[in-house]
Short mmCIF file of C-alpha atoms in Angstrom, two decimals:
data_model
loop_
_atom_site.label_atom_id
_atom_site.label_comp_id
_atom_site.label_asym_id
_atom_site.label_seq_id
_atom_site.Cartn_x
_atom_site.Cartn_y
_atom_site.Cartn_z
CA UNK N 1 -91.90 -68.10 33.05
CA UNK N 2 -94.80 -67.45 30.27
CA UNK N 3 -98.32 -67.49 30.85
CA UNK N 4 -100.90 -67.30 27.93
CA UNK N 5 -103.43 -65.67 26.93
CA UNK N 6 -106.83 -66.48 26.55
CA UNK N 7 -73.32 -58.86 36.27
CA UNK N 8 -70.56 -61.67 33.85
CA UNK N 9 -70.54 -62.91 37.48
CA UNK N 10 -71.10 -60.93 40.27
CA UNK N 11 -67.22 -58.97 41.20
CA UNK N 12 -65.94 -58.75 44.67
CA UNK N 13 -64.24 -56.61 46.12
CA UNK N 14 -62.29 -58.24 48.69
CA UNK N 15 -58.56 -57.11 50.64
CA UNK N 16 -55.79 -58.09 49.69
CA UNK N 17 -55.18 -62.11 49.55
CA UNK N 18 -51.16 -61.16 49.82
CA UNK N 19 -50.57 -61.39 52.81
CA UNK N 20 -48.35 -57.62 54.08
CA UNK N 21 -44.41 -58.02 54.30
CA UNK N 22 -43.48 -58.05 57.47
CA UNK N 23 -41.14 -55.56 58.89
CA UNK N 24 -37.65 -56.88 59.03
CA UNK N 25 -36.73 -58.91 62.29
CA UNK N 26 -33.27 -57.44 63.85
CA UNK N 27 -31.00 -58.52 67.29
CA UNK N 28 -28.68 -56.68 68.13
CA UNK N 29 -26.11 -57.98 66.26
CA UNK N 30 -22.77 -58.64 67.72
CA UNK N 31 -19.68 -57.79 65.29
CA UNK N 32 -16.62 -57.33 66.76
CA UNK N 33 -13.10 -59.86 66.17
CA UNK N 34 -13.80 -62.23 68.37
CA UNK N 35 -16.53 -63.66 65.99
CA UNK N 36 -13.77 -63.00 63.44
CA UNK N 37 -16.39 -60.52 60.99
CA UNK N 38 -14.16 -58.60 58.70
CA UNK N 39 -15.33 -54.45 58.10
CA UNK N 40 -17.02 -55.31 54.61
CA UNK N 41 -19.43 -57.86 56.21
CA UNK N 42 -19.54 -55.84 58.54
CA UNK N 43 -20.47 -52.51 56.11
CA UNK N 44 -22.62 -55.15 54.48
CA UNK N 45 -25.39 -56.26 57.18
CA UNK N 46 -25.43 -52.82 58.09
CA UNK N 47 -26.48 -52.05 54.31
CA UNK N 48 -29.19 -54.53 54.42
CA UNK N 49 -30.77 -53.70 57.96
CA UNK N 50 -30.89 -50.07 56.66
CA UNK N 51 -32.31 -51.04 53.18
CA UNK N 52 -34.98 -54.08 54.90
CA UNK N 53 -36.01 -50.98 57.86
CA UNK N 54 -36.68 -48.79 55.16
CA UNK N 55 -39.82 -50.57 53.85
CA UNK N 56 -42.78 -50.19 54.63
CA UNK N 57 -45.81 -52.15 54.78
CA UNK N 58 -47.76 -52.34 51.75
CA UNK N 59 -51.26 -50.39 52.58
CA UNK N 60 -54.83 -53.09 52.65
CA UNK N 61 -57.10 -52.51 50.30
CA UNK N 62 -60.64 -51.46 51.80
CA UNK N 63 -62.95 -54.47 50.79
CA UNK N 64 -67.05 -53.22 49.57
CA UNK N 65 -69.22 -52.60 52.30
CA UNK N 66 -70.81 -55.87 53.15
CA UNK N 67 -68.07 -58.29 51.07
CA UNK N 68 -66.65 -60.96 53.02
CA UNK N 69 -63.28 -62.57 52.20
CA UNK N 70 -64.82 -66.08 50.38
CA UNK N 71 -64.90 -66.35 46.83
CA UNK N 72 -67.37 -67.61 44.82
CA UNK N 73 -66.05 -71.62 43.22
CA UNK N 74 -66.21 -73.00 40.10
CA UNK N 75 -69.44 -74.68 39.45
CA UNK N 76 -70.84 -71.73 42.10
CA UNK N 77 -71.53 -73.56 45.47
CA UNK N 78 -70.52 -71.24 48.49
CA UNK N 79 -73.79 -69.88 49.85
CA UNK N 80 -74.25 -66.26 49.42
CA UNK N 81 -74.01 -65.25 53.10
CA UNK N 82 -70.65 -66.51 53.07
CA UNK N 83 -69.55 -64.21 50.19
CA UNK N 84 -72.40 -60.56 51.12
CA UNK N 85 -72.49 -60.26 54.87
CA UNK N 86 -74.80 -58.11 56.41
CA UNK N 87 -77.50 -59.13 53.58
CA UNK N 88 -76.29 -56.41 51.84
CA UNK N 89 -76.18 -58.05 48.16
CA UNK N 90 -76.21 -55.32 44.86
CA UNK N 91 -78.50 -53.63 43.62
CA UNK N 92 -80.02 -54.20 40.64
CA UNK N 93 -80.48 -51.74 37.50
CA UNK N 94 -82.10 -48.35 39.34
CA UNK N 95 -83.96 -45.87 36.95
CA UNK N 96 -85.56 -42.61 37.90
CA UNK N 97 -89.19 -42.63 36.11
CA UNK N 98 -90.30 -39.90 34.13
CA UNK N 99 -92.97 -37.43 33.59
CA UNK N 100 -95.76 -37.61 35.45
CA UNK N 101 -94.39 -39.17 37.96
CA UNK N 102 -90.82 -37.78 38.06
CA UNK N 103 -91.30 -35.46 41.33
CA UNK N 104 -90.86 -39.99 42.99
CA UNK N 105 -87.06 -39.60 42.87
CA UNK N 106 -87.00 -36.70 44.79
CA UNK N 107 -90.02 -37.15 47.19
CA UNK N 108 -89.38 -38.18 50.65
CA UNK N 109 -92.33 -39.35 51.50
CA UNK N 110 -92.00 -42.17 48.93
CA UNK N 111 -88.39 -42.32 50.08
CA UNK N 112 -89.86 -43.35 53.56
CA UNK N 113 -92.23 -46.27 52.28
CA UNK N 114 -89.18 -47.50 49.95
CA UNK N 115 -86.72 -47.72 53.30
CA UNK N 116 -90.07 -49.70 54.98
CA UNK N 117 -89.66 -52.55 52.97
CA UNK N 118 -86.30 -52.72 53.22
CA UNK N 119 -86.79 -56.66 54.48
CA UNK N 120 -88.38 -57.33 50.94
CA UNK N 121 -85.74 -55.72 48.84
CA UNK N 122 -83.01 -57.58 50.56
CA UNK N 123 -84.26 -60.70 49.55
CA UNK N 124 -85.01 -59.84 46.11
CA UNK N 125 -81.82 -58.83 45.87
CA UNK N 126 -80.30 -61.87 47.27
CA UNK N 127 -82.42 -63.75 44.79
CA UNK N 128 -80.70 -61.77 42.11
CA UNK N 129 -77.90 -62.43 42.94
CA UNK N 130 -78.00 -66.08 42.91
CA UNK N 131 -79.71 -65.99 39.86
CA UNK N 132 -77.30 -64.02 38.11
CA UNK N 133 -74.04 -65.74 39.42
CA UNK N 134 -75.95 -69.23 38.55
CA UNK N 135 -76.34 -68.57 34.78
CA UNK N 136 -73.83 -66.54 33.82
CA UNK N 137 -71.79 -70.12 35.05
CA UNK N 138 -74.32 -71.76 32.81
CA UNK N 139 -73.49 -69.47 30.10
CA UNK N 140 -70.07 -70.06 29.89
CA UNK N 141 -70.28 -73.67 30.38
CA UNK N 142 -73.22 -75.44 28.31
CA UNK N 143 -71.86 -76.68 24.89
CA UNK N 144 -73.54 -79.00 22.58
CA UNK N 145 -72.91 -83.08 23.24
CA UNK N 146 -74.81 -81.98 27.50
CA UNK N 147 -77.83 -83.61 28.38
CA UNK N 148 -80.27 -81.20 28.75
CA UNK N 149 -81.22 -83.49 32.05
CA UNK N 150 -77.78 -82.35 33.42
CA UNK N 151 -77.77 -78.74 32.08
CA UNK N 152 -81.10 -78.54 34.06
CA UNK N 153 -79.34 -80.30 37.30
CA UNK N 154 -76.41 -78.52 37.17
CA UNK N 155 -78.58 -74.70 37.68
CA UNK N 156 -80.48 -75.62 39.72
CA UNK N 157 -77.97 -77.69 42.68
CA UNK N 158 -76.15 -73.92 41.69
CA UNK N 159 -79.59 -72.23 42.94
CA UNK N 160 -79.93 -74.67 45.69
CA UNK N 161 -76.16 -74.52 46.95
CA UNK N 162 -75.91 -70.69 46.98
CA UNK N 163 -79.67 -69.88 48.43
CA UNK N 164 -78.73 -71.79 51.09
CA UNK N 165 -81.29 -74.22 51.33
CA UNK N 166 -81.54 -78.00 49.30
CA UNK N 167 -84.84 -78.38 49.56
CA UNK N 168 -84.47 -82.24 50.64
CA UNK N 169 -85.98 -81.35 54.08
CA UNK N 170 -89.76 -81.37 54.67
CA UNK N 171 -90.58 -77.05 54.01
CA UNK N 172 -87.03 -76.24 52.89
CA UNK N 173 -87.76 -75.45 49.89
CA UNK N 174 -90.20 -73.30 50.91
CA UNK N 175 -87.82 -70.95 52.22
CA UNK N 176 -85.47 -70.53 49.57
CA UNK N 177 -84.20 -72.07 47.12
CA UNK N 178 -85.68 -72.97 42.81
CA UNK N 179 -88.84 -70.45 42.47
CA UNK N 180 -89.57 -72.09 38.72
CA UNK N 181 -88.11 -75.32 37.30
CA UNK N 182 -85.99 -74.36 34.79
CA UNK N 183 -87.01 -74.31 31.16
CA UNK N 184 -84.90 -76.24 28.43
CA UNK N 185 -87.68 -74.90 25.71
CA UNK N 186 -85.49 -75.90 22.12
CA UNK N 187 -86.55 -74.36 18.73
CA UNK N 188 -89.65 -74.27 18.07
CA UNK N 189 -91.20 -74.80 22.10
CA UNK N 190 -91.39 -71.62 23.59
CA UNK N 191 -92.08 -72.47 26.84
CA UNK N 192 -91.99 -74.89 30.03
CA UNK N 193 -90.44 -78.07 28.74
CA UNK N 194 -88.25 -79.23 31.23
CA UNK N 195 -86.96 -83.49 31.04
CA UNK N 196 -88.49 -85.57 32.61
CA UNK N 197 -87.33 -88.69 34.48
CA UNK N 198 -84.74 -91.09 31.51
CA UNK N 199 -85.22 -88.13 29.21
CA UNK N 200 -82.57 -88.99 26.41
CA UNK N 201 -82.30 -85.08 24.04
CA UNK N 202 -79.01 -84.35 24.03
CA UNK N 203 -78.22 -80.28 22.71
CA UNK N 204 -76.85 -79.79 19.89
CA UNK N 205 -74.90 -76.91 17.81
CA UNK N 206 -77.93 -75.77 15.29
CA UNK N 207 -80.45 -75.44 18.53
CA UNK N 208 -82.04 -72.04 20.29
CA UNK N 209 -81.97 -72.89 23.94
CA UNK N 210 -84.88 -70.67 25.86
CA UNK N 211 -83.48 -70.66 29.50
CA UNK N 212 -85.74 -69.48 32.30
CA UNK N 213 -85.95 -70.58 35.98
CA UNK N 214 -86.51 -68.97 38.79
CA UNK N 215 -85.16 -68.33 42.27
CA UNK N 216 -87.01 -67.66 45.47
CA UNK N 217 -86.29 -65.99 48.98
CA UNK N 218 -89.19 -66.80 51.06
CA UNK N 219 -91.55 -66.43 48.28
CA UNK N 220 -89.72 -63.42 46.23
CA UNK N 221 -89.41 -64.62 43.40
CA UNK N 222 -86.86 -64.13 40.40
CA UNK N 223 -87.58 -65.32 37.37
CA UNK N 224 -85.49 -64.50 34.86
CA UNK N 225 -85.03 -66.23 30.37
CA UNK N 226 -82.50 -65.77 28.07
CA UNK N 227 -81.41 -67.56 25.07
CA UNK N 228 -78.69 -70.01 23.90
CA UNK N 229 -77.73 -70.04 20.31
CA UNK N 230 -74.11 -71.97 18.97
CA UNK N 231 -74.60 -70.51 15.33
CA UNK N 232 -74.12 -67.48 14.17
CA UNK N 233 -77.67 -67.42 12.06
CA UNK N 234 -79.42 -66.83 15.25
CA UNK N 235 -78.10 -63.36 16.23
CA UNK N 236 -80.53 -61.40 14.80
CA UNK N 237 -83.47 -63.52 16.23
CA UNK N 238 -81.57 -63.20 19.51
CA UNK N 239 -81.28 -59.33 19.13
CA UNK N 240 -84.82 -58.94 18.66
CA UNK N 241 -86.36 -60.32 21.29
CA UNK N 242 -83.92 -58.97 23.48
CA UNK N 243 -84.39 -55.46 22.21
CA UNK N 244 -88.11 -55.96 22.49
CA UNK N 245 -87.06 -56.88 26.38
CA UNK N 246 -85.70 -54.23 26.33
CA UNK N 247 -88.01 -51.81 25.16
CA UNK N 248 -90.97 -53.25 27.79
CA UNK N 249 -88.96 -52.85 31.03
CA UNK N 250 -88.51 -48.95 29.62
CA UNK N 251 -91.67 -48.41 29.20
CA UNK N 252 -93.03 -49.99 32.00
CA UNK N 253 -93.65 -48.07 35.24
CA UNK N 254 -96.80 -46.73 37.87
CA UNK N 255 -99.46 -45.75 36.09
CA UNK N 256 -98.36 -47.54 32.71
CA UNK N 257 -101.26 -48.72 30.22
CA UNK N 258 -100.12 -52.93 29.43
CA UNK N 259 -101.56 -51.55 25.67
CA UNK N 260 -98.95 -48.93 25.19
CA UNK N 261 -96.25 -51.20 26.92
CA UNK N 262 -97.25 -54.01 24.14
CA UNK N 263 -97.31 -51.82 21.62
CA UNK N 264 -93.41 -50.38 22.09
CA UNK N 265 -92.72 -54.44 22.75
CA UNK N 266 -93.94 -54.54 19.15
CA UNK N 267 -93.01 -51.78 17.62
CA UNK N 268 -88.93 -53.50 18.33
CA UNK N 269 -89.75 -56.81 18.06
CA UNK N 270 -91.27 -56.79 14.50
CA UNK N 271 -88.43 -54.78 13.73
CA UNK N 272 -86.05 -57.52 12.48
CA UNK N 273 -85.81 -60.36 9.80
CA UNK N 274 -83.65 -62.70 10.45
CA UNK N 275 -82.33 -64.70 7.12
CA UNK N 276 -82.11 -69.08 7.81
CA UNK N 277 -80.91 -71.32 4.58
CA UNK N 278 -81.10 -68.25 1.93
CA UNK N 279 -84.81 -67.75 3.65
CA UNK N 280 -85.16 -63.77 5.18
CA UNK N 281 -88.19 -64.21 7.95
CA UNK N 282 -89.79 -62.10 9.65
CA UNK N 283 -89.75 -62.53 13.50
CA UNK N 284 -93.37 -62.37 15.10
CA UNK N 285 -94.04 -61.95 18.42
CA UNK N 286 -95.43 -64.86 19.70
CA UNK N 287 -99.24 -62.48 20.53
CA UNK N 288 -100.32 -65.28 23.00
CA UNK N 289 -97.93 -65.46 25.35
CA UNK N 290 -97.21 -62.56 27.78
CA UNK N 291 -94.91 -61.84 30.65
CA UNK N 292 -97.48 -61.07 34.22
CA UNK N 293 -97.53 -59.70 37.73
CA UNK N 294 -95.28 -62.00 40.60
CA UNK N 295 -96.86 -61.87 43.72
CA UNK N 296 -95.47 -64.01 46.61
CA UNK N 297 -95.39 -67.78 46.34
CA UNK N 298 -97.00 -67.08 43.36
CA UNK N 299 -95.51 -66.44 40.26
CA UNK N 300 -97.97 -65.88 38.32
CA UNK N 301 -100.46 -62.46 40.11
CA UNK N 302 -103.75 -61.27 38.49
CA UNK N 303 -102.17 -59.29 35.67
CA UNK N 304 -101.11 -59.76 32.74
CA UNK N 305 -98.53 -57.71 30.26
CA UNK N 306 -99.39 -58.33 26.74
CA UNK N 307 -96.32 -58.11 23.97
CA UNK N 308 -98.45 -56.89 20.96
CA UNK N 309 -100.59 -53.79 20.43
CA UNK N 310 -103.99 -54.70 22.40
CA UNK N 311 -107.04 -52.70 23.91
CA UNK N 312 -105.84 -53.09 28.18
CA UNK N 313 -106.07 -50.42 29.83
CA UNK N 314 -104.91 -52.30 33.27
CA UNK N 315 -102.34 -49.65 34.61
CA UNK N 316 -99.29 -50.92 36.59
CA UNK N 317 -99.33 -49.80 40.12
CA UNK N 318 -95.90 -48.48 42.97
CA UNK N 319 -95.18 -51.29 44.91
CA UNK N 320 -96.39 -54.00 42.20
CA UNK N 321 -93.70 -56.33 41.10
CA UNK N 322 -93.52 -57.97 36.89
CA UNK N 323 -91.84 -60.59 34.60
CA UNK N 324 -91.26 -58.97 31.58
CA UNK N 325 -90.81 -61.35 29.51
CA UNK N 326 -91.16 -61.53 25.42
CA UNK N 327 -91.37 -64.09 23.24
CA UNK N 328 -90.18 -64.05 19.07
CA UNK N 329 -91.09 -66.72 16.38
CA UNK N 330 -89.85 -66.94 12.65
CA UNK N 331 -93.20 -69.76 12.63
CA UNK N 332 -96.38 -68.17 12.77
CA UNK N 333 -95.88 -66.37 16.73
CA UNK N 334 -98.78 -68.70 17.92
CA UNK N 335 -98.74 -71.75 20.78
CA UNK N 336 -100.36 -74.56 21.14
CA UNK N 337 -100.02 -76.86 24.08
CA UNK N 338 -97.60 -79.98 22.84
CA UNK N 339 -95.49 -82.85 24.45
CA UNK N 340 -95.33 -84.32 27.88
CA UNK N 341 -95.96 -82.16 30.31
CA UNK N 342 -93.05 -81.27 33.27
CA UNK N 343 -94.60 -78.07 34.95
CA UNK N 344 -97.58 -77.62 38.01
CA UNK N 345 -98.09 -75.67 40.95
CA UNK N 346 -100.54 -75.83 43.37
CA UNK N 347 -103.82 -73.70 43.09
CA UNK N 348 -104.28 -70.79 45.28
CA UNK N 349 -107.38 -70.73 47.60
CA UNK N 350 -109.08 -73.65 46.14
CA UNK N 351 -111.85 -74.37 47.73
CA UNK N 352 -111.31 -78.41 49.42
CA UNK N 353 -112.32 -81.55 47.04
CA UNK N 354 -113.00 -85.05 48.51
CA UNK N 355 -110.14 -87.17 46.84
CA UNK N 356 -110.86 -90.54 46.61
CA UNK N 357 -108.05 -91.98 44.87
CA UNK N 358 -105.23 -92.44 48.15
CA UNK N 359 -102.01 -91.47 46.30
CA UNK N 360 -103.36 -87.98 45.50
CA UNK N 361 -103.93 -87.29 49.44
CA UNK N 362 -100.30 -88.66 49.80
CA UNK N 363 -98.93 -86.36 47.19
CA UNK N 364 -101.18 -83.75 47.98
CA UNK N 365 -100.16 -83.47 51.59
CA UNK N 366 -96.36 -83.67 50.27
CA UNK N 367 -96.32 -80.63 46.94
CA UNK N 368 -98.09 -77.97 50.15
CA UNK N 369 -95.16 -78.90 52.56
CA UNK N 370 -93.12 -78.97 50.23
CA UNK N 371 -93.80 -76.49 47.21
CA UNK N 372 -96.92 -74.62 48.31
CA UNK N 373 -98.00 -73.15 45.34
CA UNK N 374 -94.56 -72.79 44.49
CA UNK N 375 -93.86 -74.10 40.92
CA UNK N 376 -92.37 -77.57 40.58
CA UNK N 377 -91.44 -80.09 38.03
CA UNK N 378 -91.34 -83.67 37.68
CA UNK N 379 -87.69 -84.33 38.81
CA UNK N 380 -88.42 -82.73 41.94
CA UNK N 381 -90.53 -84.91 42.98
CA UNK N 382 -87.84 -87.46 41.89
CA UNK N 383 -86.28 -85.56 43.74
CA UNK N 384 -88.10 -86.39 46.84
CA UNK N 385 -88.03 -89.87 46.87
CA UNK N 386 -92.03 -90.30 45.43
CA UNK N 387 -91.80 -93.36 43.40
CA UNK N 388 -95.77 -94.01 40.42
CA UNK N 389 -96.95 -90.63 41.21
CA UNK N 390 -97.99 -90.11 37.99
CA UNK N 391 -102.17 -91.14 38.93
CA UNK N 392 -102.26 -89.02 42.10
CA UNK N 393 -100.52 -86.11 40.72
CA UNK N 394 -103.23 -86.38 37.52
CA UNK N 395 -105.90 -87.13 39.87
CA UNK N 396 -105.15 -83.87 41.22
CA UNK N 397 -105.20 -81.67 38.09
CA UNK N 398 -108.12 -83.26 36.90
CA UNK N 399 -110.02 -82.06 40.71
CA UNK N 400 -108.38 -78.16 39.67
CA UNK N 401 -106.22 -78.78 42.57
CA UNK N 402 -103.07 -78.22 40.95
CA UNK N 403 -102.49 -76.68 38.01
CA UNK N 404 -100.05 -78.66 34.31
CA UNK N 405 -98.30 -76.10 32.51
CA UNK N 406 -97.54 -77.89 29.25
CA UNK N 407 -94.73 -76.94 26.63
CA UNK N 408 -95.35 -74.12 24.24
CA UNK N 409 -95.13 -74.61 20.89
CA UNK N 410 -94.49 -73.14 17.00
CA UNK N 411 -94.65 -74.86 14.71
CA UNK N 412 -92.73 -77.58 13.59
CA UNK N 413 -89.17 -76.41 11.78
CA UNK N 414 -89.71 -73.07 13.23
CA UNK N 415 -87.77 -71.07 15.58
CA UNK N 416 -88.63 -68.77 19.06
CA UNK N 417 -86.35 -67.37 21.05
CA UNK N 418 -86.39 -65.44 24.90
CA UNK N 419 -85.91 -62.88 27.28
CA UNK N 420 -87.20 -62.08 30.08
CA UNK N 421 -86.72 -59.50 33.91
CA UNK N 422 -88.29 -59.30 36.92
CA UNK N 423 -89.11 -55.43 37.65
CA UNK N 424 -89.98 -54.22 41.04
CA UNK N 425 -91.71 -50.99 40.70
CA UNK N 426 -90.76 -49.18 44.00
CA UNK N 427 -92.48 -45.17 44.97
CA UNK N 428 -89.42 -43.31 44.27
CA UNK N 429 -87.46 -45.69 41.24
CA UNK N 430 -87.89 -48.80 38.92
CA UNK N 431 -85.58 -51.42 40.53
CA UNK N 432 -84.54 -54.02 37.27
CA UNK N 433 -83.71 -56.42 40.16
CA UNK N 434 -82.64 -59.01 37.66
CA UNK N 435 -80.08 -56.78 35.33
CA UNK N 436 -76.75 -58.12 34.68
CA UNK N 437 -73.83 -57.52 32.77
CA UNK N 438 -74.51 -60.55 30.22
CA UNK N 439 -78.13 -58.95 29.63
#
């Protein structure tokens, strides 16, 4: 999810699905003359029995620790708890700290602190593996001609199934499921667009689509995004943004200043050009979009991670979680609110406000019980059976209880791209929790 300024499917080692060949079973064979079996037949049977007795059982392949025998379906609908036993989910990319923090790798004190956060790590790794499996299915199956609604619901159905939380019972979505609505922002729109009810937009071959969604378990949000295109003319645009995100991930770490991360991102991003329609265009950082810290049940923490050079001397700290996301554009490199709003989130620690609109009171009660401070979209309210709620929703926004996140767009005719990873600054190692074989 953008902050605005002021693993391929997981492979699972399993036991061989082929049954081991059974030992040949032989009873005593009566080969007497009374049974009219001649010597030749007797000799053949003896040879066959001898041959079969020499066969040995094939050793079973050892399965990976924590792996069950259940395979993922296509589309993904099998809860990961049935595939990975004892909550042993794959780790992300673990990167040792550098320079003055290199001592953390071998420090017994830091390792002990890391072990104290085992539950926290399991929840993040669970969510990250859900994100990887769902997005890799999406990358293989999203095609021009599909509606944005079909694409969004396919991703969200996968997330809910794999986390084991459908979100239809009161409070279930707060336990796990969607941590951020599926953003499907096209072309000059950079972020925060998902189809509302009745949306008829169909994906076209010439579109550049940012796919941004979050997964959470117990409020531990994994926020990750990628960009899809179907025309190689946009390859350099995607390469620029992917390179910039990786530069930010590499630079990030404990005690690193935000300004240094922004400088590394901008240097990587703006070293690229893209040729579209015979015109060479520089790839610009969208300077008023940022990465952000993530805290439990709140996708936007108090810290921002710039994607351009600046003077922010704020440092990253041990134990924090960040979304490192970058946006590149062939336009002005600056976004403004545009189009119909779909994304919302209840603000944390809001003082009691007297609501005069009865539908606003009813809706707030439902939002609090089903989403808490997690972001949601209008389709999620439709799914819970709410009708004619726009008056109440707008009243909650105007009262300062719910934050609206309208789509963020550069100039029309431009193209934007996004890549994003979630990183954990563990005491002894940096873990790029959402890293996969795809990006």
